[in-house]
CSV table of C-alpha atoms in Angstrom, one decimal:
chain,number,residue,atom,x,y,z
A,1,MET,CA,0.0,0.0,0.0
A,2,SER,CA,1.4,3.4,-0.9
A,3,ASP,CA,1.6,6.3,1.5
A,4,SER,CA,-0.9,8.3,-0.5
A,5,MET,CA,-3.4,5.5,-0.3
A,6,SER,CA,-3.0,5.1,3.5
A,7,LEU,CA,-3.4,8.8,3.9
A,8,SER,CA,-6.7,8.8,2.2
A,9,ARG,CA,-8.2,6.1,4.4
A,10,VAL,CA,-10.3,6.8,7.4
A,11,ARG,CA,-8.3,5.9,10.5
A,12,VAL,CA,-10.3,4.0,13.2
A,13,ALA,CA,-9.3,3.1,16.7
A,14,THR,CA,-11.3,0.8,19.0
A,15,THR,CA,-11.0,-0.3,22.7
A,16,SER,CA,-12.8,-2.1,25.4
A,17,LEU,CA,-12.9,-0.5,28.8
A,18,ALA,CA,-15.2,-2.1,31.4
A,19,GLY,CA,-16.7,-4.1,28.5
A,20,CYS,CA,-17.3,-7.7,27.7
A,21,PHE,CA,-15.9,-7.6,24.1
A,22,GLY,CA,-19.5,-8.3,22.9
A,23,CYS,CA,-19.6,-5.0,21.1
A,24,HIS,CA,-16.4,-5.9,19.2
A,25,MET,CA,-18.0,-9.3,18.4
A,26,SER,CA,-21.0,-7.4,17.0
A,27,PHE,CA,-18.5,-5.3,15.0
A,28,LEU,CA,-17.2,-8.6,13.5
A,29,ASP,CA,-20.8,-9.6,12.9
A,30,MET,CA,-20.7,-7.2,9.9
A,31,ASP,CA,-19.3,-10.4,8.3
A,32,GLU,CA,-18.2,-10.0,4.7
A,33,ARG,CA,-19.0,-6.3,4.9
A,34,LEU,CA,-15.7,-6.0,6.9
A,35,LEU,CA,-14.0,-6.5,3.5
A,36,GLU,CA,-15.8,-3.5,2.2
A,37,LEU,CA,-14.9,-1.6,5.3
A,38,ALA,CA,-11.2,-2.6,5.0
A,39,LYS,CA,-11.1,-0.8,1.6
A,40,VAL,CA,-11.8,2.6,3.2
A,41,VAL,CA,-10.7,2.1,6.8
A,42,GLU,CA,-7.3,1.6,8.4
A,43,PHE,CA,-7.1,0.5,12.0
A,44,ASP,CA,-5.1,2.2,14.7
A,45,ARG,CA,-5.0,0.9,18.3
A,46,SER,CA,-7.6,-1.8,18.7
A,47,PRO,CA,-7.9,-5.3,20.3
A,48,LEU,CA,-7.8,-6.4,16.6
A,49,THR,CA,-4.3,-4.9,16.0
A,50,ASP,CA,-1.0,-4.9,17.7
A,51,ILE,CA,-0.7,-1.1,18.1
A,52,LYS,CA,-0.1,-0.2,21.8
A,53,HIS,CA,-1.1,3.4,21.8
A,54,CYS,CA,-3.8,5.4,20.0
A,55,GLY,CA,-2.3,7.9,17.4
A,56,PRO,CA,-4.2,10.6,15.6
A,57,CYS,CA,-7.5,9.1,14.3
A,58,ASP,CA,-10.7,10.0,12.6
A,59,ILE,CA,-13.0,7.8,14.6
A,60,GLY,CA,-12.6,6.1,18.1
A,61,LEU,CA,-15.1,3.4,19.0
A,62,ILE,CA,-15.3,2.8,22.8
A,63,GLU,CA,-16.9,-0.2,24.3
A,64,GLY,CA,-17.5,-0.6,28.1
A,65,GLY,CA,-18.0,1.8,30.9
A,66,VAL,CA,-15.2,3.3,33.1
A,67,CYS,CA,-14.6,1.0,36.2
A,68,ASN,CA,-10.9,1.5,37.0
A,69,ALA,CA,-8.0,4.0,36.8
A,70,GLU,CA,-6.5,2.5,33.6
A,71,ASN,CA,-9.9,2.9,31.9
A,72,VAL,CA,-9.7,6.6,32.6
A,73,HIS,CA,-6.2,6.9,31.1
A,74,VAL,CA,-7.1,4.9,27.9
A,75,LEU,CA,-10.3,6.9,27.5
A,76,ARG,CA,-8.5,10.2,27.7
A,77,GLU,CA,-5.9,9.0,25.2
A,78,PHE,CA,-8.6,8.1,22.8
A,79,ARG,CA,-10.3,11.5,23.3
A,80,ARG,CA,-7.1,13.3,22.7
A,81,ASN,CA,-6.4,11.5,19.4
A,82,CYS,CA,-9.9,10.9,17.9
A,83,LYS,CA,-11.7,13.6,16.0
A,84,THR,CA,-15.0,11.7,16.5
A,85,LEU,CA,-15.5,9.6,19.6
A,86,VAL,CA,-18.3,7.1,19.7
A,87,ALA,CA,-19.8,5.3,22.8
A,88,VAL,CA,-20.7,1.8,21.6
A,89,GLY,CA,-23.1,-0.3,23.6
A,90,ALA,CA,-25.1,0.0,26.8
A,91,CYS,CA,-22.0,0.0,29.1
A,92,ALA,CA,-20.3,2.9,27.5
A,93,ILE,CA,-23.6,4.8,27.4
A,94,ASN,CA,-25.0,4.3,31.0
A,95,GLY,CA,-22.5,2.0,32.7
A,96,GLY,CA,-24.5,-1.0,31.7
A,97,LEU,CA,-25.0,-4.1,33.8
A,98,PRO,CA,-21.6,-3.6,35.5
A,99,ALA,CA,-23.0,-0.4,37.0
A,100,GLN,CA,-25.3,-2.6,39.1
A,101,ARG,CA,-22.4,-2.7,41.5
A,102,ASN,CA,-22.8,1.1,42.1
A,103,HIS,CA,-25.1,0.7,45.1
A,104,LEU,CA,-22.6,-1.8,46.8
A,105,ASP,CA,-19.6,-0.9,48.9
A,106,LEU,CA,-16.5,-1.5,46.9
A,107,GLY,CA,-14.5,-2.7,49.9
A,108,ASP,CA,-17.2,-5.2,50.7
A,109,CYS,CA,-17.2,-6.5,47.1
A,110,LEU,CA,-13.5,-7.1,47.1
A,111,GLN,CA,-13.6,-8.8,50.5
A,112,GLN,CA,-16.5,-11.0,49.3
A,113,VAL,CA,-14.6,-12.2,46.2
A,114,TYR,CA,-11.0,-12.4,47.4
A,115,VAL,CA,-11.3,-13.1,51.2
A,116,LYS,CA,-14.7,-14.4,52.3
A,117,ARG,CA,-15.6,-16.6,49.4
A,118,ASP,CA,-15.8,-20.3,50.0
A,119,GLY,CA,-12.6,-22.0,48.9
A,120,VAL,CA,-10.4,-18.9,49.2
A,121,GLU,CA,-7.8,-19.8,51.8
A,122,GLU,CA,-5.2,-17.1,51.8
A,123,GLY,CA,-4.0,-14.1,49.8
A,124,GLY,CA,-6.4,-11.3,50.4
A,125,VAL,CA,-7.3,-8.4,48.1
A,126,PRO,CA,-4.6,-8.0,45.4
A,127,ASP,CA,-2.6,-4.9,46.2
A,128,ASP,CA,0.3,-4.9,43.6
A,129,PRO,CA,0.8,-1.3,42.2
A,130,GLU,CA,0.9,-2.9,38.7
A,131,LEU,CA,-2.9,-3.4,39.1
A,132,PRO,CA,-5.2,-0.5,38.4
A,133,LEU,CA,-7.4,0.5,41.3
A,134,LEU,CA,-11.1,0.2,40.9
A,135,LEU,CA,-13.2,3.4,41.0
A,136,ASP,CA,-15.9,3.4,43.7
A,137,ARG,CA,-18.5,3.5,41.0
A,138,VAL,CA,-18.8,2.5,37.3
A,139,HIS,CA,-19.3,5.5,35.1
A,140,PRO,CA,-20.7,6.0,31.5
A,141,ILE,CA,-17.8,7.4,29.4
A,142,HIS,CA,-19.6,10.7,28.8
A,143,GLU,CA,-19.1,11.5,32.5
A,144,VAL,CA,-15.3,11.4,31.8
A,145,VAL,CA,-14.8,12.8,28.3
A,146,ARG,CA,-17.0,14.5,25.7
A,147,VAL,CA,-18.7,12.0,23.4
A,148,ASP,CA,-19.8,12.8,19.9
A,149,TYR,CA,-22.2,9.9,19.2
A,150,PHE,CA,-23.9,7.0,20.9
A,151,ILE,CA,-24.7,3.5,19.4
A,152,PRO,CA,-27.1,1.9,21.9
A,153,GLY,CA,-27.6,-1.9,22.3
A,154,CYS,CA,-26.3,-4.7,24.4
A,155,PRO,CA,-24.7,-5.2,22.0
A,156,PRO,CA,-25.7,-3.1,19.1
A,157,SER,CA,-26.2,-5.4,16.1
A,158,GLY,CA,-23.7,-5.7,13.3
A,159,ASP,CA,-26.3,-4.0,11.1
A,160,ALA,CA,-26.5,-1.1,13.4
A,161,ILE,CA,-22.8,-0.6,13.6
A,162,TRP,CA,-22.6,-0.9,9.8
A,163,LYS,CA,-25.4,1.7,9.3
A,164,PHE,CA,-23.7,4.0,11.7
A,165,LEU,CA,-20.2,3.7,10.2
A,166,THR,CA,-21.3,4.0,6.6
A,167,ASP,CA,-23.3,7.1,7.5
A,168,LEU,CA,-20.4,8.7,9.3
A,169,ILE,CA,-17.7,7.8,6.7
A,170,GLY,CA,-20.1,8.8,3.9
A,171,GLY,CA,-20.5,12.3,5.5
A,172,ARG,CA,-24.1,11.8,6.6
A,173,THR,CA,-25.3,12.4,10.1
A,174,PRO,CA,-25.5,8.9,11.6
A,175,ARG,CA,-29.0,7.8,12.4
A,176,LEU,CA,-30.4,4.4,13.5
A,177,PRO,CA,-33.9,3.8,12.2
A,178,HIS,CA,-36.5,2.0,14.5
A,179,PRO,CA,-35.5,-1.6,13.9
A,180,LEU,CA,-31.8,-0.9,14.6
A,181,LEU,CA,-32.3,1.2,17.7
A,182,ARG,CA,-32.3,-1.2,20.7
A,183,PHE,CA,-31.2,-0.8,24.3
A,184,ASP,CA,-31.2,-4.6,25.0
B,1,MET,CA,-71.0,22.2,22.3
B,2,GLY,CA,-68.0,20.8,20.5
B,3,GLY,CA,-66.1,22.1,17.5
B,4,LYS,CA,-62.9,21.7,15.6
B,5,PHE,CA,-59.2,22.4,16.3
B,6,LEU,CA,-56.2,22.0,14.1
B,7,PHE,CA,-53.8,19.2,15.1
B,8,ASP,CA,-50.5,19.6,13.3
B,9,GLY,CA,-52.4,21.4,10.6
B,10,ARG,CA,-55.2,18.8,10.3
B,11,PRO,CA,-58.7,19.5,11.5
B,12,VAL,CA,-59.8,17.4,14.5
B,13,PRO,CA,-63.4,17.4,15.7
B,14,PHE,CA,-64.1,17.2,19.4
B,15,GLU,CA,-67.1,17.0,21.8
B,16,GLU,CA,-67.6,19.3,24.8
B,17,GLY,CA,-65.4,18.2,27.7
B,18,GLN,CA,-62.9,16.2,25.6
B,19,THR,CA,-59.2,16.9,26.2
B,20,ILE,CA,-56.9,17.6,23.3
B,21,LEU,CA,-55.3,14.1,23.8
B,22,GLU,CA,-58.7,12.3,23.8
B,23,ALA,CA,-60.0,14.1,20.7
B,24,ALA,CA,-56.7,13.7,18.8
B,25,ARG,CA,-56.7,9.9,19.6
B,26,ALA,CA,-60.3,9.6,18.6
B,27,ALA,CA,-59.3,11.1,15.2
B,28,GLY,CA,-56.4,8.6,14.9
B,29,HIS,CA,-53.5,10.9,16.0
B,30,TYR,CA,-51.1,9.4,18.5
B,31,ILE,CA,-49.7,11.7,21.3
B,32,PRO,CA,-46.9,10.1,23.4
B,33,HIS,CA,-47.8,9.5,27.0
B,34,LEU,CA,-46.8,7.4,30.0
B,35,CYS,CA,-49.0,8.3,33.0
B,36,TRP,CA,-52.2,8.8,30.9
B,37,HIS,CA,-54.4,5.7,30.5
B,38,PRO,CA,-57.8,5.5,28.8
B,39,ASP,CA,-59.4,3.9,31.9
B,40,PHE,CA,-58.3,6.6,34.3
B,41,PRO,CA,-58.6,10.4,34.8
B,42,PRO,CA,-55.6,12.4,33.7
B,43,HIS,CA,-52.6,12.5,36.1
B,44,GLY,CA,-50.2,15.0,34.6
B,45,SER,CA,-46.9,13.8,36.0
B,46,CYS,CA,-45.0,12.4,33.0
B,47,LYS,CA,-45.5,15.5,30.7
B,48,LEU,CA,-44.7,13.4,27.6
B,49,CYS,CA,-48.1,14.5,26.1
B,50,VAL,CA,-46.9,18.1,26.0
B,51,VAL,CA,-48.1,20.0,22.9
B,52,LYS,CA,-47.8,23.6,21.9
B,53,VAL,CA,-51.0,25.7,21.9
B,54,GLY,CA,-50.9,29.5,21.3
B,55,GLY,CA,-47.2,29.6,21.9
B,56,ARG,CA,-47.4,27.8,25.2
B,57,HIS,CA,-46.4,24.2,26.1
B,58,VAL,CA,-49.3,22.5,27.8
B,59,SER,CA,-50.3,19.0,28.8
B,60,SER,CA,-52.7,17.6,26.2
B,61,CYS,CA,-54.1,15.0,28.7
B,62,ALA,CA,-55.4,17.8,30.9
B,63,LEU,CA,-56.3,20.7,28.6
B,64,PRO,CA,-59.9,20.7,27.2
B,65,ALA,CA,-60.1,21.2,23.5
B,66,ARG,CA,-61.5,24.5,22.3
B,67,ASP,CA,-62.9,25.6,19.0
B,68,GLY,CA,-60.2,27.0,16.6
B,69,MET,CA,-57.2,25.9,18.7
B,70,GLU,CA,-54.0,25.4,16.8
B,71,VAL,CA,-52.1,22.5,18.3
B,72,GLU,CA,-48.5,21.5,17.4
B,73,SER,CA,-47.5,18.0,18.5
B,74,ASN,CA,-45.2,16.1,16.1
B,75,THR,CA,-42.6,18.9,15.6
B,76,PRO,CA,-38.9,19.0,16.3
B,77,GLU,CA,-39.4,21.4,19.1
B,78,ILE,CA,-42.0,19.4,21.0
B,79,ASN,CA,-40.3,16.0,20.3
B,80,GLY,CA,-37.0,17.5,21.5
B,81,GLU,CA,-38.7,18.4,24.8
B,82,ARG,CA,-40.2,14.9,25.1
B,83,ARG,CA,-36.8,13.4,24.4
B,84,ALA,CA,-35.3,15.5,27.2
B,85,LEU,CA,-38.1,14.3,29.6
B,86,LEU,CA,-37.4,10.7,28.7
B,87,GLN,CA,-33.7,11.2,29.3
B,88,MET,CA,-34.5,12.6,32.8
B,89,LEU,CA,-36.6,9.6,33.6
B,90,PHE,CA,-33.8,7.3,32.4
B,91,VAL,CA,-31.1,8.8,34.6
B,92,GLU,CA,-33.3,9.1,37.6
B,93,GLY,CA,-33.8,5.3,37.8
B,94,ASN,CA,-31.7,2.2,37.1
B,95,HIS,CA,-33.0,1.4,33.6
B,96,PHE,CA,-30.6,-1.3,32.6
B,97,CYS,CA,-32.7,-2.7,29.8
B,98,PRO,CA,-30.3,-5.6,28.9
B,99,SER,CA,-31.3,-7.4,32.1
B,100,CYS,CA,-34.9,-6.1,32.5
B,101,GLU,CA,-37.7,-8.6,32.0
B,102,LYS,CA,-39.9,-5.8,30.6
B,103,SER,CA,-37.5,-5.0,27.8
B,104,GLY,CA,-39.5,-5.1,24.5
B,105,ASN,CA,-42.7,-4.6,26.4
B,106,CYS,CA,-41.9,-1.4,28.1
B,107,GLN,CA,-43.5,1.9,27.3
B,108,LEU,CA,-40.6,4.0,28.5
B,109,GLN,CA,-38.2,2.1,26.3
B,110,ALA,CA,-40.5,2.1,23.3
B,111,LEU,CA,-41.0,5.9,23.6
B,112,ALA,CA,-37.3,6.3,23.7
B,113,TYR,CA,-37.0,4.4,20.4
B,114,GLU,CA,-39.9,6.3,19.0
B,115,LEU,CA,-38.3,9.6,19.8
B,116,ASP,CA,-34.8,8.7,18.6
B,117,MET,CA,-33.1,8.7,22.0
B,118,SER,CA,-29.6,7.2,21.6
B,119,SER,CA,-28.4,8.1,25.1
B,120,ALA,CA,-29.6,9.5,28.3
B,121,ARG,CA,-27.1,12.4,28.1
B,122,PHE,CA,-27.3,13.5,31.8
B,123,ALA,CA,-25.4,12.2,34.8
B,124,HIS,CA,-27.0,9.0,36.2
B,125,PHE,CA,-28.4,9.0,39.7
B,126,TYR,CA,-28.1,5.2,40.3
B,127,PRO,CA,-30.7,5.1,43.1
B,128,ASP,CA,-30.5,2.3,45.7
B,129,ARG,CA,-34.0,1.0,46.6
B,130,PRO,CA,-34.1,-2.7,47.6
B,131,VAL,CA,-36.2,-5.1,45.6
B,132,ASP,CA,-39.4,-6.4,47.4
B,133,ALA,CA,-39.6,-10.1,46.5
B,134,SER,CA,-41.8,-11.0,49.5
B,135,HIS,CA,-45.0,-11.7,47.6
B,136,PRO,CA,-45.3,-15.2,46.3
B,137,ASP,CA,-46.5,-14.2,42.8
B,138,VAL,CA,-45.2,-10.6,42.2
B,139,LEU,CA,-41.8,-8.9,42.4
B,140,LEU,CA,-41.3,-5.1,42.9
B,141,ASP,CA,-38.2,-3.3,41.5
B,142,PHE,CA,-38.6,0.2,42.8
B,143,ASN,CA,-35.5,1.6,40.9
B,144,ARG,CA,-37.5,1.5,37.7
B,145,CYS,CA,-40.5,3.5,38.9
B,146,ILE,CA,-41.4,6.6,36.9
B,147,PHE,CA,-44.1,7.8,39.4
B,148,CYS,CA,-47.0,7.6,37.0
B,149,GLU,CA,-49.2,6.5,39.9
B,150,LEU,CA,-51.1,4.1,37.6
B,151,CYS,CA,-50.7,1.2,40.2
B,152,VAL,CA,-51.7,3.6,43.0
B,153,ARG,CA,-54.8,4.6,41.1
B,154,ALA,CA,-55.7,1.1,39.9
B,155,SER,CA,-55.3,-0.4,43.4
B,156,ARG,CA,-57.3,2.4,45.1
B,157,ASP,CA,-60.0,3.0,42.5
B,158,VAL,CA,-60.5,-0.3,40.8
B,159,ASP,CA,-59.3,-3.0,43.2
B,160,HIS,CA,-60.4,-1.0,46.3
B,161,LYS,CA,-57.3,-2.1,48.2
B,162,GLY,CA,-55.0,0.9,48.3
B,163,VAL,CA,-51.9,-1.2,48.2
B,164,PHE,CA,-49.5,1.4,46.7
B,165,ALA,CA,-48.6,5.0,47.4
B,166,LEU,CA,-46.0,7.6,46.5
B,167,THR,CA,-44.2,9.2,49.4
B,168,GLY,CA,-41.3,11.6,50.0
B,169,ARG,CA,-40.6,14.9,48.2
B,170,GLY,CA,-38.5,16.0,45.3
B,171,ILE,CA,-35.9,13.5,44.1
B,172,ARG,CA,-36.6,11.5,47.3
B,173,LYS,CA,-40.2,10.7,46.1
B,174,HIS,CA,-40.6,7.0,45.8
B,175,LEU,CA,-43.2,4.2,45.6
B,176,VAL,CA,-44.1,2.4,48.8
B,177,VAL,CA,-46.4,-0.5,49.8
B,178,ASN,CA,-49.2,0.4,52.3
B,179,ALA,CA,-48.3,-2.1,55.0
B,180,GLU,CA,-46.8,-1.6,58.4
B,181,SER,CA,-43.9,-3.7,57.3
B,182,GLY,CA,-43.7,-2.1,53.9
B,183,ARG,CA,-43.7,-5.5,52.3
B,184,LEU,CA,-46.1,-6.5,49.5
B,185,ALA,CA,-46.6,-9.9,51.1
B,186,ASP,CA,-48.3,-8.2,54.1
B,187,THR,CA,-51.0,-6.7,51.9
B,188,ASP,CA,-54.1,-8.3,50.3
B,189,PHE,CA,-52.5,-7.7,46.8
B,190,ALA,CA,-53.3,-10.4,44.4
B,191,VAL,CA,-51.8,-11.3,40.9
B,192,SER,CA,-55.4,-10.9,39.5
B,193,ASP,CA,-55.6,-7.3,40.6
B,194,ARG,CA,-55.8,-4.5,38.0
B,195,ALA,CA,-52.8,-3.0,39.6
B,196,ALA,CA,-50.7,-6.1,38.9
B,197,ASP,CA,-50.8,-5.5,35.1
B,198,ILE,CA,-50.9,-1.7,34.7
B,199,CYS,CA,-47.2,-0.7,35.3
B,200,PRO,CA,-45.9,0.8,32.0
B,201,VAL,CA,-42.3,0.0,33.0
B,202,GLY,CA,-40.6,-2.9,34.8
B,203,VAL,CA,-41.5,-2.2,38.5
B,204,ILE,CA,-44.4,-4.7,39.1
B,205,LEU,CA,-43.3,-8.0,37.6
B,206,ARG,CA,-45.0,-11.4,37.8
B,207,LYS,CA,-42.7,-14.1,39.0
B,208,ARG,CA,-41.6,-17.1,37.0
B,209,VAL,CA,-42.8,-15.7,33.6
B,210,GLY,CA,-39.8,-13.5,32.7
B,211,PHE,CA,-38.2,-13.8,29.3
B,212,ALA,CA,-41.0,-16.1,28.1
B,213,VAL,CA,-41.5,-14.2,24.8
B,214,PRO,CA,-38.9,-14.6,22.1
B,215,ILE,CA,-37.0,-11.5,20.9
B,216,GLY,CA,-38.8,-10.3,17.8
B,217,GLU,CA,-42.3,-11.2,19.1
B,218,ARG,CA,-42.4,-8.7,22.0
B,219,LYS,CA,-45.0,-6.0,22.1
B,220,TYR,CA,-42.8,-3.2,20.5
B,221,ASP,CA,-40.4,-5.4,18.5
B,222,GLU,CA,-42.2,-5.3,15.2
B,223,ALA,CA,-44.0,-1.9,15.3
B,224,ALA,CA,-43.3,1.4,17.1
B,225,ILE,CA,-45.4,2.3,20.1
B,226,SER,CA,-47.1,5.1,18.1
B,227,SER,CA,-48.9,2.4,16.0
B,228,VAL,CA,-49.2,-0.3,18.7
B,229,ALA,CA,-50.8,2.1,21.2
B,230,MET,CA,-53.4,3.2,18.7
B,231,GLU,CA,-54.3,-0.4,17.7
B,232,LYS,CA,-54.7,-1.6,21.2
B,233,GLY,CA,-56.3,1.6,22.5
B,234,GLU,CA,-53.7,2.3,25.1
């Protein structure tokens, strides 16, 4: 591929924060349309590439809410680099099912899983500085950075993601018609 | 004496005493609503039925129609206000549709689809009100309540039991069960009550029947609420 060709392509980065990778699987559910997409899109940082940090991009697709300190750093890196940042899926939009921990005490949760659970004999709550600390609550990404568009669904269908991306890349305001707009 | 008013530019006849919403529906025009129900008097809490009359935003469920009125309903301005109201309802509660049994059959969700709501935009409140699973047949998830009072009205006026009430002020307003213990099991509530079936969202749920309807066959899967509600007279 020549440099001029790569320059003309739309650069897309993707990441999963407090996500389940289901939105990325839905992205892959575009099936053979991925080949169409590959003609106009070049991927930057993504679980599907080996690029470690997000460079300047046209579109950033974010799956998952924000549940720990590393999520905050990654999200800010994407916002700095992506012209258009998109919240993909219920978790990125409202915290999703992981936000059902928001009414529980975080210390109690960690104690329950790492100390009090049957079969756990020793160790305790992991405390290595290598590990990102959890936030006391799970947040939608729009509470941390500005978000340009939202694709709802848990996950959004491959059809919905295709419709959104083709609208956006084609220069149209992205819009999901009734059958593609789902929260569940 | 009745007359005619203009609804989004189309003439709608009405009879004396009919509200804008009633007359518009009788003429086949849907107006979004959550707390209004054809079997009950207007309530006026959800404000989704807002329309513009003479430059003012009014509740069409409560305002009697008058001859020569010009009513705007399906306009970008009014639908934008409705969308903002829906967004407020979504952030006030825990509306995690992916795990809600009412998903696909929920009026709040269906209206959000109808009005092109892609996110709730505001900061979420994440309320913490414990579930009441004490009753053998029915479960209450108070974090999804939109305070429409339909269960309160149905239980009081139809079932003559008075099982439910709203209490508290402002953002602390919440649904309660009228029993000394506060538990549904300690009332004479029955699954055959009118109040058991009237919740437009996922607060009052029958036990052991969740997720019985396949995706694609739920109430609002095939058609938008604007057509479903008119067909079923809701």
